[in-house]
Coordinates of C-alpha atoms and ligand atoms in Angstrom, one line a residue:
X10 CA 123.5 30.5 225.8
X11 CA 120.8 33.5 224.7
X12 CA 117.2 32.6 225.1
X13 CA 116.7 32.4 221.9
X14 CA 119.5 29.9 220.8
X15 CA 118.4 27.8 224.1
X16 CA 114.7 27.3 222.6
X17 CA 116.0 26.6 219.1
X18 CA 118.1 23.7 220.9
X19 CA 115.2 22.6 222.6
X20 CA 113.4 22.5 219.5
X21 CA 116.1 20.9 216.8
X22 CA 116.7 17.8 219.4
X23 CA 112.5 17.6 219.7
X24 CA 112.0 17.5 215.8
X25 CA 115.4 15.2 215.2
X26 CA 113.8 11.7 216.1
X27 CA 110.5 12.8 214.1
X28 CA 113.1 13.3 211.0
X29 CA 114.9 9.8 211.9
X30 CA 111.8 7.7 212.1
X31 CA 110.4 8.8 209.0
X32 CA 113.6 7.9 206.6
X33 CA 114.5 5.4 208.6
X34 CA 110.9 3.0 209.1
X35 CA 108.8 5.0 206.1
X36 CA 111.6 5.5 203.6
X37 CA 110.2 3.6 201.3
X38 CA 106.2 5.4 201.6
X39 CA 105.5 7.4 198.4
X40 CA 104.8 10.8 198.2
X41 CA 103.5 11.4 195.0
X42 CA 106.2 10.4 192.7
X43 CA 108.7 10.1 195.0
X44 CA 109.7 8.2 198.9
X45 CA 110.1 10.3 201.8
X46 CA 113.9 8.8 202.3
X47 CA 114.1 11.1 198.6
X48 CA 111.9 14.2 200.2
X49 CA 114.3 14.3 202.9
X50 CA 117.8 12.6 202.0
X51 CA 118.6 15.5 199.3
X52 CA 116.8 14.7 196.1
X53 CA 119.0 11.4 195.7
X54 CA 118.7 10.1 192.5
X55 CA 115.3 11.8 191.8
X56 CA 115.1 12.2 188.0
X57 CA 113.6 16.1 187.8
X58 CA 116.4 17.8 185.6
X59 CA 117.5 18.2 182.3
X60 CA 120.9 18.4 180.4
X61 CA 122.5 17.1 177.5
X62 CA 125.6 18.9 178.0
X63 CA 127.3 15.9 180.1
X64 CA 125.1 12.7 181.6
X65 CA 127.1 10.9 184.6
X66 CA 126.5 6.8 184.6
X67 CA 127.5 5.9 188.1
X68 CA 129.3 2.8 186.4
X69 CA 131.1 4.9 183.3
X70 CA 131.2 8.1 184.9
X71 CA 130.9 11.1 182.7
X72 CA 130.4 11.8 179.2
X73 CA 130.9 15.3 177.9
X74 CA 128.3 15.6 174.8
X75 CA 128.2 11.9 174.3
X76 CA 132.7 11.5 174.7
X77 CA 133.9 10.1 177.7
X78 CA 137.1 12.0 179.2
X79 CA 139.6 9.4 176.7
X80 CA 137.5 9.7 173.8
X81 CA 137.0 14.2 175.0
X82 CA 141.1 14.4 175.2
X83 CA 142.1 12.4 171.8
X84 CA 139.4 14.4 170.2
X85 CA 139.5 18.0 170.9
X86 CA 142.4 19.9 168.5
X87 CA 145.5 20.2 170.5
X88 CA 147.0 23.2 171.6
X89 CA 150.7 22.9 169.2
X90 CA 153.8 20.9 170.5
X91 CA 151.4 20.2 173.5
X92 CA 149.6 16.6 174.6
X93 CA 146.4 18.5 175.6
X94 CA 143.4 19.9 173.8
X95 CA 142.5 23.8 174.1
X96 CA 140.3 24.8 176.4
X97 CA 138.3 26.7 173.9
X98 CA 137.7 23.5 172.3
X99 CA 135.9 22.2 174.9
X100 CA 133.8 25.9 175.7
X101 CA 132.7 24.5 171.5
X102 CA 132.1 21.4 172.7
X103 CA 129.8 21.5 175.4
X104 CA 127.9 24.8 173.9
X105 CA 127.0 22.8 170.6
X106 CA 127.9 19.5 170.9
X107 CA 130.2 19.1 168.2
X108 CA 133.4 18.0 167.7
X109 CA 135.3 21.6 166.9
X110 CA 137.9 22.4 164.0
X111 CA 141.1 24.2 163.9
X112 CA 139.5 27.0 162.8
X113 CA 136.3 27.2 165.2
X114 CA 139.2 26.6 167.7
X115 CA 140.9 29.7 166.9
X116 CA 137.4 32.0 166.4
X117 CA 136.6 30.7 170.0
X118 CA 140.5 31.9 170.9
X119 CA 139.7 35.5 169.9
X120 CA 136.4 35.9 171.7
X121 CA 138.0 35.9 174.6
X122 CA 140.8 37.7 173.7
X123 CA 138.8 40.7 172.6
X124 CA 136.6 39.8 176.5
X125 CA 139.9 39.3 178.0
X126 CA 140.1 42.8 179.7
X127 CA 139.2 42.4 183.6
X128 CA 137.9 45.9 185.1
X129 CA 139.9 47.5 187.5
X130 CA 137.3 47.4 190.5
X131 CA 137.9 44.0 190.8
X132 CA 141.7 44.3 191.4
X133 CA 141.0 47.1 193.9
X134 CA 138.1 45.4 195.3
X135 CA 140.3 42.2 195.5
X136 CA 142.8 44.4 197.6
X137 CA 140.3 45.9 199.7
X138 CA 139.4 42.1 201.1
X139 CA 141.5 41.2 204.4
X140 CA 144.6 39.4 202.7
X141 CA 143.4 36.5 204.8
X142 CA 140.0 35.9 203.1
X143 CA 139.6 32.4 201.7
X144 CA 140.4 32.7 198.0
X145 CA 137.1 31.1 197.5
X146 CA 135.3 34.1 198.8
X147 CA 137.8 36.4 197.3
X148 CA 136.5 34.8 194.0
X149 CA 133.4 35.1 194.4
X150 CA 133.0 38.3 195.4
X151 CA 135.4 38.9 192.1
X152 CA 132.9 37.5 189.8
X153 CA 129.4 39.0 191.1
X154 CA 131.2 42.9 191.5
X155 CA 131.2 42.2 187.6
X156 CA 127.2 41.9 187.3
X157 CA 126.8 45.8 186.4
X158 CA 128.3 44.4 182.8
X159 CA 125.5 42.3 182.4
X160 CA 124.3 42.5 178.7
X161 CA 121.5 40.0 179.9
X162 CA 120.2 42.8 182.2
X163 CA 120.4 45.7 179.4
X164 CA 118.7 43.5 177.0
X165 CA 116.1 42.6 179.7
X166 CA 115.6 46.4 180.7
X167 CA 115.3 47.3 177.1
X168 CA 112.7 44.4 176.2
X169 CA 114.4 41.6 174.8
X170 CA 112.3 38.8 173.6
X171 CA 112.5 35.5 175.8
X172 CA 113.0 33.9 172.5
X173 CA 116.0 36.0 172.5
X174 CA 117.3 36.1 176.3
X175 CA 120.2 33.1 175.4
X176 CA 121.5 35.4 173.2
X177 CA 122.7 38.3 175.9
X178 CA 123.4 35.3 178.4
X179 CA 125.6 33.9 176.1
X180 CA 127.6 37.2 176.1
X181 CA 127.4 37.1 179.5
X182 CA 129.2 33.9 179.8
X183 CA 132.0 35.1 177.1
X184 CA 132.9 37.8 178.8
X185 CA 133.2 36.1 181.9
X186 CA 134.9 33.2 181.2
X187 CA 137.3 34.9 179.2
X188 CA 138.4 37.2 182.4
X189 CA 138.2 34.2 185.2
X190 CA 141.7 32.7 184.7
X191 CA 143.5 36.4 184.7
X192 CA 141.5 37.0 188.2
X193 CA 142.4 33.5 189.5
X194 CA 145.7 34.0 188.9
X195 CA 145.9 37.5 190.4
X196 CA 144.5 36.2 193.4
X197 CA 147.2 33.2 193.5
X198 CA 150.4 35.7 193.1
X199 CA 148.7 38.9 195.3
X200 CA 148.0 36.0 198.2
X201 CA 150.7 33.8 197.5
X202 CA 153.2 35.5 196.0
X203 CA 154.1 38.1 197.6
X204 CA 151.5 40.9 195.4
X205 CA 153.7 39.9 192.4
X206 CA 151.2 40.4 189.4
X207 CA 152.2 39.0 185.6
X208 CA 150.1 40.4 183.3
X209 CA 148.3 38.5 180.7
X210 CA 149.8 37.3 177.7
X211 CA 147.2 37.4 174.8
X212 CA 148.8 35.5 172.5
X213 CA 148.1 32.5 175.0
X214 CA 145.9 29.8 174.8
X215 CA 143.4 29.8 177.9
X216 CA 145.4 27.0 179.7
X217 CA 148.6 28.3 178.7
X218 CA 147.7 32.3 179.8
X219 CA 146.9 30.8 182.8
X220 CA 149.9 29.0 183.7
X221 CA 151.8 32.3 182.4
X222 CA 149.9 34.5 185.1
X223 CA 150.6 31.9 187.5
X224 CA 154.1 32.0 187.1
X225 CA 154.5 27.8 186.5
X226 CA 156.7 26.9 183.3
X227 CA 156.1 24.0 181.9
X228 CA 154.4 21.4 182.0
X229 CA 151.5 23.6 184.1
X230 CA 150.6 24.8 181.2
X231 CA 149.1 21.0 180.4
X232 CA 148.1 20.6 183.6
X233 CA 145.2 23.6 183.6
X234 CA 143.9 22.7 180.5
X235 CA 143.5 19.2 182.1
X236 CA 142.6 20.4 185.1
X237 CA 139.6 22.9 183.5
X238 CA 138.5 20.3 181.0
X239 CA 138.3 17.8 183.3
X240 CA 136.0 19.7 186.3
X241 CA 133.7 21.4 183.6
X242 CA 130.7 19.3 183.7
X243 CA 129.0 16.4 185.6
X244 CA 125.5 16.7 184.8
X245 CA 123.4 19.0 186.2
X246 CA 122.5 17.8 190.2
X247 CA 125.9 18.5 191.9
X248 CA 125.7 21.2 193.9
X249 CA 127.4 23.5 192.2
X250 CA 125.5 22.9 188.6
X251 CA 122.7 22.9 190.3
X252 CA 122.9 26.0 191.9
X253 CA 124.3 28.1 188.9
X254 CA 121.0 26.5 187.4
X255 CA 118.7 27.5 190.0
X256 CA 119.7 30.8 190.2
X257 CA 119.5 31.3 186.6
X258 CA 115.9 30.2 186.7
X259 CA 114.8 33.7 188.1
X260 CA 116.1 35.0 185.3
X261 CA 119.0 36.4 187.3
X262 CA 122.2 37.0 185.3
X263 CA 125.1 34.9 184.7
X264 CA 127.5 37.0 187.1
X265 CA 124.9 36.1 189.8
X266 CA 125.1 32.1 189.0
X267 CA 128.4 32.4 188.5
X268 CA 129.1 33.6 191.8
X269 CA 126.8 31.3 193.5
X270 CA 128.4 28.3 192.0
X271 CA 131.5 29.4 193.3
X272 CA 129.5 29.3 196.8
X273 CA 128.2 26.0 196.8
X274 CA 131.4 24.4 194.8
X275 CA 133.5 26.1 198.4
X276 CA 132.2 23.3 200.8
X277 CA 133.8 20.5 201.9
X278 CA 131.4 17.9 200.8
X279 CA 131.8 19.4 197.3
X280 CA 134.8 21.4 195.4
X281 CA 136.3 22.3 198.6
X282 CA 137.1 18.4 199.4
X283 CA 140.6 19.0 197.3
X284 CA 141.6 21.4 199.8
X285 CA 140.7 18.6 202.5
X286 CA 142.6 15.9 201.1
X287 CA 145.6 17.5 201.0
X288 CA 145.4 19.2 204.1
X289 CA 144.5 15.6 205.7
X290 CA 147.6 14.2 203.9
X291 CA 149.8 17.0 205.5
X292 CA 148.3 16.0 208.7
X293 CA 149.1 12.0 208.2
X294 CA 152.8 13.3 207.1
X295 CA 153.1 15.5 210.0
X296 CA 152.6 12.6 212.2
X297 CA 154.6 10.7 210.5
X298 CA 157.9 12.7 210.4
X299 CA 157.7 12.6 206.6
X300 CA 158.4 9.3 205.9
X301 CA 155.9 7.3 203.2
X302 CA 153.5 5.4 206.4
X303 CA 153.1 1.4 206.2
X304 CA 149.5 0.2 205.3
X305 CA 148.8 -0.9 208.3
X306 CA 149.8 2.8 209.4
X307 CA 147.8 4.3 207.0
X308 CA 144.7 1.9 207.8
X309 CA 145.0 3.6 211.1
X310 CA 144.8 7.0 209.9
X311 CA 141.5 6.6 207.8
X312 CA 139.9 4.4 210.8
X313 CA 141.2 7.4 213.6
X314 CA 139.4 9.7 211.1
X315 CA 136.2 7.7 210.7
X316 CA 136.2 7.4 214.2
X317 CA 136.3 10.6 215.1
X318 CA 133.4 11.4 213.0
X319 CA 134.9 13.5 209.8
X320 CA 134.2 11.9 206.5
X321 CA 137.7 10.7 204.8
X322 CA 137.7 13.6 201.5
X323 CA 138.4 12.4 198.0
X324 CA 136.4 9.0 198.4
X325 CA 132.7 8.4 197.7
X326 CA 130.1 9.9 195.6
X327 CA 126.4 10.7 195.5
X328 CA 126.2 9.5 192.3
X329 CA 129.0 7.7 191.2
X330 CA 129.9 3.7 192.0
X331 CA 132.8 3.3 191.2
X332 CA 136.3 5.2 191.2
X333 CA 135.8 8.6 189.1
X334 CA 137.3 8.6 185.6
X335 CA 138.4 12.0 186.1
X336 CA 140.4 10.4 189.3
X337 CA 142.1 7.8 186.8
X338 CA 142.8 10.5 184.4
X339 CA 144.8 12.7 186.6
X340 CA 146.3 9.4 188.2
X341 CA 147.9 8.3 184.9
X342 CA 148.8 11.8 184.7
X343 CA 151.3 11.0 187.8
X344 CA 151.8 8.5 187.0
X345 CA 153.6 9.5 183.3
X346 CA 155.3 12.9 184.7
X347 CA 155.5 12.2 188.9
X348 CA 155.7 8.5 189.6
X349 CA 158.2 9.0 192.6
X350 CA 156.5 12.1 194.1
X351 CA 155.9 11.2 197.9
X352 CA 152.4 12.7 198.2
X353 CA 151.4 10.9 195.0
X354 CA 152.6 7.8 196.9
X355 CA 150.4 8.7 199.8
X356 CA 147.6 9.3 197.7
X357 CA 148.1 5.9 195.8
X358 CA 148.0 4.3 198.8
X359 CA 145.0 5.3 200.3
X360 CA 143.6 4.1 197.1
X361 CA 144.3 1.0 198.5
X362 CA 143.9 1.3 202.2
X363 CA 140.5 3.5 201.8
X364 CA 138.0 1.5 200.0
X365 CA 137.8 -1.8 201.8
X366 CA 137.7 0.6 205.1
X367 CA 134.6 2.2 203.5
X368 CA 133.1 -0.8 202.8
X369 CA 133.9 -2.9 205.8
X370 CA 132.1 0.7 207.7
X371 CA 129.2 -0.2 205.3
X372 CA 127.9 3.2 205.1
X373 CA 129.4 4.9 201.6
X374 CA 127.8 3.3 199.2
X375 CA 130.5 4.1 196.9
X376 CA 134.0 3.9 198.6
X377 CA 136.2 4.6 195.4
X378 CA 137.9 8.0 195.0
X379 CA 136.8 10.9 193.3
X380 CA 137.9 13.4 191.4
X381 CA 139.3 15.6 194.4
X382 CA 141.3 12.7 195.8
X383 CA 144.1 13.1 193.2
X384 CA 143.7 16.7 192.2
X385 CA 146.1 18.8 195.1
X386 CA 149.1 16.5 194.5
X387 CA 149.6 17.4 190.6
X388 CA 149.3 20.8 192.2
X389 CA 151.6 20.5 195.1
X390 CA 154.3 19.0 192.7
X391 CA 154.2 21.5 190.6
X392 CA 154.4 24.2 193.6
X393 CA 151.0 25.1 194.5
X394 CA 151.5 24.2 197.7
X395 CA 148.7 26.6 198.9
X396 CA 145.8 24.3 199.0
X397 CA 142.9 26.2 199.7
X398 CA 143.6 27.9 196.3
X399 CA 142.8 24.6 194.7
X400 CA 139.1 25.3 194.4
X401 CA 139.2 28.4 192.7
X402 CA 141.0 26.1 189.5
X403 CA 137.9 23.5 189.9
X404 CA 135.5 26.5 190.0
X405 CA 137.2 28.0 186.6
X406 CA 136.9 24.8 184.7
X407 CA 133.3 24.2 186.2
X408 CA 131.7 27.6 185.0
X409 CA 132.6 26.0 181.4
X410 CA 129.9 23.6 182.0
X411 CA 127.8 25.7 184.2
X412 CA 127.6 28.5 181.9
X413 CA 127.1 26.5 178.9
X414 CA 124.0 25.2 180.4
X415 CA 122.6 28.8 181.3
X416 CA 122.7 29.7 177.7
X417 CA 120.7 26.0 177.0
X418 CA 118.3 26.9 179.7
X419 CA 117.8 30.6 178.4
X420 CA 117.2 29.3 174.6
X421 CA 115.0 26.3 175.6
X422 CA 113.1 28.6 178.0
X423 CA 113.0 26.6 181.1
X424 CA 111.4 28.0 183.7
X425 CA 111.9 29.3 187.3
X426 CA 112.6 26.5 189.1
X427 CA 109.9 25.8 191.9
X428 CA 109.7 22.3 193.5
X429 CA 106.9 21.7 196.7
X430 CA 107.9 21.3 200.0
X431 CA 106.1 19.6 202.7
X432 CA 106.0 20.1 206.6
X433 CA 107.1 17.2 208.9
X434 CA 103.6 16.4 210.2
X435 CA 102.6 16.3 206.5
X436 CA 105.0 13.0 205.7
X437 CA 104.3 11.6 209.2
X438 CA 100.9 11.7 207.9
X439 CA 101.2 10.2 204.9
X440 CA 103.2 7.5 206.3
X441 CA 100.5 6.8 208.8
X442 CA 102.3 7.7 212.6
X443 CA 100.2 9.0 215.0
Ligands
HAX521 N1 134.1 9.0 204.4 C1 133.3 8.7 205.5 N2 132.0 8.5 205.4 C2 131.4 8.6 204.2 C3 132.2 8.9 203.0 C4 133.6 9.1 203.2 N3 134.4 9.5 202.2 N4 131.4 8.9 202.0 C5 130.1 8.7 202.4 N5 130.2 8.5 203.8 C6 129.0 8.3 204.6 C7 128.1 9.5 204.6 O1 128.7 10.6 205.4 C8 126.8 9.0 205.1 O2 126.9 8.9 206.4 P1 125.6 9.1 207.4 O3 124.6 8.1 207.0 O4 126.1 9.0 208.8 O5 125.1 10.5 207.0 C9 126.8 7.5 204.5 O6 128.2 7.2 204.2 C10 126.1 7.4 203.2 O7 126.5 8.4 202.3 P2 126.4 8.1 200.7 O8 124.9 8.0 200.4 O9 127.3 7.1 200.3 O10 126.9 9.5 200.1 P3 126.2 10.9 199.9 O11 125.6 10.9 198.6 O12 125.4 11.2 201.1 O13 127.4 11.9 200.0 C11 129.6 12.7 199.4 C12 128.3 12.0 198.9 C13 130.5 12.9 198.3 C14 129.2 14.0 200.1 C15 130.3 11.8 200.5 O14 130.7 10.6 199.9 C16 131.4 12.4 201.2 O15 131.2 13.1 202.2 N6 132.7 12.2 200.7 C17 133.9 12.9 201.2 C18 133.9 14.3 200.8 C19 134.3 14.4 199.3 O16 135.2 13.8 198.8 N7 133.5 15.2 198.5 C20 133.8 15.4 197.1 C21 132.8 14.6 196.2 C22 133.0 14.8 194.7 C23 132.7 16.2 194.4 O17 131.5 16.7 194.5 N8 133.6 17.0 194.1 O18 133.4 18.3 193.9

């Protein structure tokens, strides 16, 4: 071990305890408006943002503009012949917070048909990227190569009022949107597929061009528009929200957020948990020769998980207490079109097995599933079996409600986000250890 690395050791196991003791016997000590268990556990539940794009009750779960997801689905026009809404009903939707018509439907449609074009540096970027790069990063780096179109930054080089700035953002968010599903999809068939691209179809709807550059017939087609509607929103402290937020706050451009929240959405505790649960399911199966396990069996697997000190992905929330809407909406999903598909059956029982583990453990203080828990198997069944691409979908329906809150915080003027931090010694201070 390097010097250096030896004295940071020394230094992280000296300071541990210090952390410990304050959260665990000064918690509850205020700090100003807040306790120290909030200065140091991650913000939990401190009420410092603001959004009226979606609000997330941890008993209801969330509402998009006032609509929970029943009351978002049965609303929203319907893409013809098909169960589910448009996508760009929902981009109208969460921008003004109306209910949209056929005909805003189909204005929102061509938008981002006329946006739709994706610049050819980001295809031969994409192929410049070892083949092996996580599809996360892949996107990422896809989206922020794109900040030299920024319309924010000319308008901001040229003077633009900040009265005005939501207006170039907004453009900004347009033209990005409109070109994510045709880079997801390239990334899918140029990883997956053996580099065989299908070009765009632009008389599609979003969800439906999507599914077409995929290379999924139908029903996939239902299942992104789900799928994007869905993971759009859920307030404005998740990680990724927040993030996109954050780094909108200095004023940098939406290509920068963008990207960012594609960052923060890629970790395990976050977006990337839908990669973890079915790569833990593949794990149970594999030791399981493929055969459905017992519960007892299954009970087994979460506890050897648990014990070995990994979290069990798909259950528990930060915010959340009870099991996610957008879990019960993708489980009646299965429920309708893959009732008998085995991973659906191993997913449907850990809904069982997994709470009452979680609670008899009495740490989680919410053992239900989330959204991420049922997610990969619609996927899997439908041949995406490649499941760290499933993040990339979640991060193409979340820039819906990322983005649309950009534009908010542009036209309401919000500013740079700055909140105070405080050393160690200052909290052990205030909570009165010597
Ligand atoms: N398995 C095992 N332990 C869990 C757990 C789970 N599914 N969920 C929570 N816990 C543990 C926490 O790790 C924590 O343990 P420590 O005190 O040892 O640190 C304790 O229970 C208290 O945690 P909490 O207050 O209930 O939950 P947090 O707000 O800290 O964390 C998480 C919320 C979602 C990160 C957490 O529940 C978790 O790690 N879940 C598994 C990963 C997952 O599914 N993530 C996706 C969440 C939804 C989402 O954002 N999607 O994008």
């Amino acid at each position: 071990m390097s010097k250096l690395k030896a004295k940071l050791h020394e230094k992280i196991e000296g300071w541990r305890p210090r952390t410990t003791k304050l959260l665990k016997e000064h918690g509850d000590v205020k700090v100003g408006e807040v306790t120290i268990s909030q200065v140091i556990g991650g913000m939990r539940g401190v009420k410092c943002l603001t959004t009226d794009i979606s609000y997330l009750d941890p008993f209801e779960g969330i509402r998009f503009r006032g609509y929970t997801i029943p009351e978002t689905l049965e609303r929203l026009p319907k893409v013809p012949g098909c169960e589910m809404p448009y996508v760009e009903g929902h981009v109208y939707l969460l921008l003004t917070g109306e209910i949209p018509t056929e005909e805003d439907v189909a204005d929102v449609a061509e938008e981002f048909r006329k946006r739709r074009k994706v610049p050819q540096y980001v295809f031969d970027l994409l192929r410049a990227l070892p083949r092996d790069t996580h599809p996360m990063t892949m996107f990422s780096a896809a989206v922020v190569a794109m900040q030299r179109e920024s319309e924010f930054v000319k308008a901001y080089n040229a003077g633009v009022s900040k009265m005005d700035y939501w207006e170039p953002t907004y453009e900004d968010m347009l033209n990005l949107l409109a070109k994510m599903p045709e880079i997801a999809a390239y990334i899918f068939r140029m990883k997956y597929r053996s580099d065989t691209i299908i070009p765009a179809d632009p008389d599609m709807d979003f969800g439906g061009n999507f599914a077409h550059m995929m290379g999924i017939p139908k029903p996939y087609d239902e299942v992104s528009r789900l799928y994007f509607i869905l993971h759009s929103d859920h307030e404005s402290g998740n990680v990724s929200a927040h993030t996109g937020h954050l780094i909108a706050s200095a004023l940098s451009d939406m290509y920068y957020s963008v990207s960012g929240l594609i960052n923060g959405l890629a970790g395990p505790l976050h977006g990337l948990a839908n990669q973890e649960v079915l790569r833990w399911i593949q794990g149970v199966m594999e030791r399981m020769g493929g055969k459905i396990p017992s519960e007892e069996e299954m009970k087994q697997f979460v506890w050897d998980t648990l014990n070995s000190g990994q979290v069990v992905p798909g259950f528990g929330h930060a915010v959340l207490r009870k099991t996610d809407p957008r879990y019960q909406a993708q489980r009646e999903y299965c429920l309708k079109y893959l009732p008998d598909d085995s991973i659906f059956k191993y997913v449907d029982l850990l809904y069982k097995v997994v709470p009452p583990i979680l609670q008899e453990l009495g740490k989680a203080k919410n053992p239900w599933p989330n959204v991420d828990a049922q997610s990969g198997v619609i996927q899997w069944y439908y041949g995406v079996k490649e499941y760290d691409f499933y993040t990339v979908l979640f991060a193409v329906g979340r820039t819906i409600g990322v983005a649309s809150n950009i534009v908010w915080d542009r036209a309401l003027g919000y500013p740079i986000e700055r909140p105070k931090s405080l050393t160690t010694a200052m909290l052990e201070e205030i909570a009165g250890i010597k």
